[in-house]
PDB file of C-alpha atoms in Angstrom:
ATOM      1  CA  UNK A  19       0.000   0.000   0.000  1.00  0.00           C
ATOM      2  CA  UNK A  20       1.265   3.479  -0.679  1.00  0.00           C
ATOM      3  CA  UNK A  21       1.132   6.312   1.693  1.00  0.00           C
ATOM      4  CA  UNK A  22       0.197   9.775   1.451  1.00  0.00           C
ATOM      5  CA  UNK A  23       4.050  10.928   0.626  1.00  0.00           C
ATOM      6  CA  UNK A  24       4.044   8.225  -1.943  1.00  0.00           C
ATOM      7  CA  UNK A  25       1.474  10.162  -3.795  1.00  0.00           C
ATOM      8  CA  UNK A  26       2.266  13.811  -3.125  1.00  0.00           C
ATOM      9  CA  UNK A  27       5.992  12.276  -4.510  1.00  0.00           C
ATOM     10  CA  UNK A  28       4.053  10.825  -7.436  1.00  0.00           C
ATOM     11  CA  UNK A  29       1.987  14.396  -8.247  1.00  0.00           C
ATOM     12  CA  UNK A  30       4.964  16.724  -8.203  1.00  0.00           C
ATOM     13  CA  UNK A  31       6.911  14.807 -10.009  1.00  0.00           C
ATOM     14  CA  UNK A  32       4.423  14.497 -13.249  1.00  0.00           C
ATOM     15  CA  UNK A  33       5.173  17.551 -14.854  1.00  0.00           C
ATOM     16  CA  UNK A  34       9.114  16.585 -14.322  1.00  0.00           C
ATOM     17  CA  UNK A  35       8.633  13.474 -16.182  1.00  0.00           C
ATOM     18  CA  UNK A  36       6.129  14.924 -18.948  1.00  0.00           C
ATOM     19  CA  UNK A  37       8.823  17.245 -19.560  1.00  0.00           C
ATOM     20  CA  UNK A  38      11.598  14.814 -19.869  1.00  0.00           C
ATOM     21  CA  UNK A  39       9.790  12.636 -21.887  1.00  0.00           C
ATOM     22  CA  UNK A  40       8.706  15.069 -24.079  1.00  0.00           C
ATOM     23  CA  UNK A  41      12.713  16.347 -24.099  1.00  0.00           C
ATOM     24  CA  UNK A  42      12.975  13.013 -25.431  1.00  0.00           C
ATOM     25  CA  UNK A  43      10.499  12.864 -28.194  1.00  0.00           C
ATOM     26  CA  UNK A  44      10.407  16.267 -29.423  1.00  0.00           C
ATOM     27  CA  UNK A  45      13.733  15.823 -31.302  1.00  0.00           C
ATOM     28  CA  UNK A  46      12.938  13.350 -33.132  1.00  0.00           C
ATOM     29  CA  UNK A  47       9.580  14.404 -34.182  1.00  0.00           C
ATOM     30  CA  UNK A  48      11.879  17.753 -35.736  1.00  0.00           C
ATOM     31  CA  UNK A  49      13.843  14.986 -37.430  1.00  0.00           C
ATOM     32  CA  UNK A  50      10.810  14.105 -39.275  1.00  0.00           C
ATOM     33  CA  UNK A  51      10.121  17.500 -40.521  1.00  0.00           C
ATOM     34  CA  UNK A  52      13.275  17.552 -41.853  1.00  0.00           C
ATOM     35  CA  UNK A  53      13.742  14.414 -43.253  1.00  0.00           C
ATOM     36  CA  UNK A  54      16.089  15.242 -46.505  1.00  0.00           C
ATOM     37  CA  UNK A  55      14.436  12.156 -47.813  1.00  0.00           C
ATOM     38  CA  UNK A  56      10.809  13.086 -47.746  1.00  0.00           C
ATOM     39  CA  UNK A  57       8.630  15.750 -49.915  1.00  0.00           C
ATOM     40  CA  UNK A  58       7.143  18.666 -47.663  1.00  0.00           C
ATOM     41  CA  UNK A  59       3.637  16.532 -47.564  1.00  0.00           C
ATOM     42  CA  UNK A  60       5.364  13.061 -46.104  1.00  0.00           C
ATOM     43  CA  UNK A  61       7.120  14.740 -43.541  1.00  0.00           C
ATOM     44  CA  UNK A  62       4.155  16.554 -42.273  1.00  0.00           C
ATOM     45  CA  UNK A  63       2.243  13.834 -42.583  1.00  0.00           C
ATOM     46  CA  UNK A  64       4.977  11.391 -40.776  1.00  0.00           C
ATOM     47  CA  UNK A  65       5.249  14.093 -37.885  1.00  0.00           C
ATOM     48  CA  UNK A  66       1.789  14.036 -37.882  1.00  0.00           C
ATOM     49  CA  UNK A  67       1.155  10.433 -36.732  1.00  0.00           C
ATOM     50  CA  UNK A  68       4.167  10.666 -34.446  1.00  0.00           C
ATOM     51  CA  UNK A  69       2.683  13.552 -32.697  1.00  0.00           C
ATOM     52  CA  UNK A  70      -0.892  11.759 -32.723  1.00  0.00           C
ATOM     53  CA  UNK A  71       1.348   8.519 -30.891  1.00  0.00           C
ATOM     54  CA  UNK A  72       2.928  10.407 -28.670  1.00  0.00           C
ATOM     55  CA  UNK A  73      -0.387  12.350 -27.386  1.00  0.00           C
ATOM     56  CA  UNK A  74      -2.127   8.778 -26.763  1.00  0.00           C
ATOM     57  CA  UNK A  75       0.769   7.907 -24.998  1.00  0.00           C
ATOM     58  CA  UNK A  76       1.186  11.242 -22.761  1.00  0.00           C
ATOM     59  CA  UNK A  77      -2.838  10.953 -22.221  1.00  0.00           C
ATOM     60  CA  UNK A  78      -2.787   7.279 -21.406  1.00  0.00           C
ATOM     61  CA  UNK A  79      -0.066   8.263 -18.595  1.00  0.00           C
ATOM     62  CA  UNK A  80      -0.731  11.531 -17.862  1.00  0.00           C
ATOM     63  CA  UNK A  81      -4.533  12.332 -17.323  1.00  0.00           C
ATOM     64  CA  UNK A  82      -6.813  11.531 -14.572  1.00  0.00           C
ATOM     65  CA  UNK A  83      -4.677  10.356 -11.838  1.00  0.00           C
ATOM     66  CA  UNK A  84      -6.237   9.797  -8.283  1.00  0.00           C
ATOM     67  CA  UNK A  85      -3.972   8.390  -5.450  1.00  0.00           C
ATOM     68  CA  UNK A  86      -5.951   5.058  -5.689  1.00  0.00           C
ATOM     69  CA  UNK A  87      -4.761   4.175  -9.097  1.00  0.00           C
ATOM     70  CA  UNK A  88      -1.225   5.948  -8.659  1.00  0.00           C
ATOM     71  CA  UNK A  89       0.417   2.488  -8.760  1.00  0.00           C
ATOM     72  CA  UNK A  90      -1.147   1.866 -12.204  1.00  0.00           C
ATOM     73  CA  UNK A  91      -0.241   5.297 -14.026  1.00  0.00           C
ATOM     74  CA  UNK A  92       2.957   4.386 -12.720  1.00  0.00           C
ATOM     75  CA  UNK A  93       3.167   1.220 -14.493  1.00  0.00           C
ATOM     76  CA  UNK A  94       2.015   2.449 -17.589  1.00  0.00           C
ATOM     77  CA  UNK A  95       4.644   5.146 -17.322  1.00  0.00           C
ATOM     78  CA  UNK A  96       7.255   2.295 -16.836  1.00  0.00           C
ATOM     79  CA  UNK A  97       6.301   1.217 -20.089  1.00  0.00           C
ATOM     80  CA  UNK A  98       6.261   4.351 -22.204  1.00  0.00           C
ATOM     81  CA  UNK A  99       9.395   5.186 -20.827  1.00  0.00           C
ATOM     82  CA  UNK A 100       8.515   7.724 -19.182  1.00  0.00           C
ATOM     83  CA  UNK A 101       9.382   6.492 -15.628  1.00  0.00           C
ATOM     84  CA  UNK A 102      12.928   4.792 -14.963  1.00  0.00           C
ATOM     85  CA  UNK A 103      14.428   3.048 -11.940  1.00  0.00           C
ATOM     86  CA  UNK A 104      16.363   5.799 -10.389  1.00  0.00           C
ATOM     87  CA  UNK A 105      12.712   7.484 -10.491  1.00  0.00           C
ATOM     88  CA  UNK A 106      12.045   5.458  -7.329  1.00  0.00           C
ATOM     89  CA  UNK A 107      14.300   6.650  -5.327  1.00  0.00           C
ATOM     90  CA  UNK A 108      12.346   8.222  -1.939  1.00  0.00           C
ATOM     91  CA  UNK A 109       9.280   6.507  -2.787  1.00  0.00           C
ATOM     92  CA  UNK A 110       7.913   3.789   0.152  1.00  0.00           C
ATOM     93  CA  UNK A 111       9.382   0.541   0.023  1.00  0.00           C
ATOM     94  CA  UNK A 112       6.333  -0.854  -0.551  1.00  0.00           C
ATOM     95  CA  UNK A 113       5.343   1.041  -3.039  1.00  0.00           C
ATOM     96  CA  UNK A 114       9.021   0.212  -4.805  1.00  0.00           C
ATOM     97  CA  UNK A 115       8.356  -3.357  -4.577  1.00  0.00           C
ATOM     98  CA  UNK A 116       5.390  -3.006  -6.036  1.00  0.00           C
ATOM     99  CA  UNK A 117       5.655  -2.034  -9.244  1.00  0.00           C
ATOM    100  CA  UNK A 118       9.958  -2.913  -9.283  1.00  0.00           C
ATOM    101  CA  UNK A 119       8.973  -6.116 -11.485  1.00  0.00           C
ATOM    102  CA  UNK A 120       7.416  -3.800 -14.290  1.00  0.00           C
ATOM    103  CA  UNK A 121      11.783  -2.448 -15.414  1.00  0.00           C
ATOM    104  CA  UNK A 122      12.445  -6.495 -15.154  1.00  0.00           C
ATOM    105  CA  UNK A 123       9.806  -7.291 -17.268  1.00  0.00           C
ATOM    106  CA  UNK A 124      10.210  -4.075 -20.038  1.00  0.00           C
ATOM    107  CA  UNK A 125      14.023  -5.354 -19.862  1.00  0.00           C
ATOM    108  CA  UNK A 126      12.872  -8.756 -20.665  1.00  0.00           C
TER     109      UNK A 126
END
C-alpha cells in the first residue's frame, strides 16, 4: 500500500517526467520534418502520426490520476518510458516493490 508521501511524490513529479519525456520525443519528431528524404507533404504527414502517438501515450499516462490508481499510471509510465528506476528513489518501500517487477519485465 502506498502512503500519502508516496502520492504527493508521485503528483509533483508528473510535470518533471512529462517534460523529460517530451525532451525526449520532441527531437525526433523535428527529425521528421526535416527528413532530406521526404517531400514537404510526407514529412508533415509522418510528424503528424508521431505527434498523434505520442499524445495517446502522454494521455494514457498523464490524465486523470487519483492516489488510488497511482500504482497503475505508474506502471504504464514504466512502459512508455517515461518512468525509470532511479525514479524510485524516496518513494515507500512498498510502493518500490510493487511495481519494481514492471523495469524487469520491459528489460525482458
Amino acid at each position: 500500500m502506498h502512503t500519502e508521501a508516496d502520492w504527493r511524490r508521485f503528483r509533483d513529479m508528473v510535470p518533471k517526467l512529462r517534460e523529460r519525456y517530451l525532451a525526449d520525443r520532441n527531437p525526433k519528431i523535428a527529425a521528421l520534418l526535416s527528413d532530406p528524404k521526404k517531400n514537404e507533404t510526407e514529412r508533415f504527414w509522418n510528424a503528424m502520426e508521431e505527434i498523434e502517438k505520442e499524445a495517446k501515450t502522454l494521455r494514457h499516462c498523464l490524465d486523470g490520476h487519483s492516489r488510488s490508481k497511482m500504482w497503475i499510471y505508474m506502471l504504464s509510465m514504466i512502459g512508455a518510458g517515461m518512468l525509470k528506476k532511479e525514479d524510485l528513489a524516496g518513494f515507500s518501500d512498498d510502493l518500490q516493490k510493487e511495481i519494481s517487477y514492471a523495469f524487469e519485465k520491459k528489460q525482458g
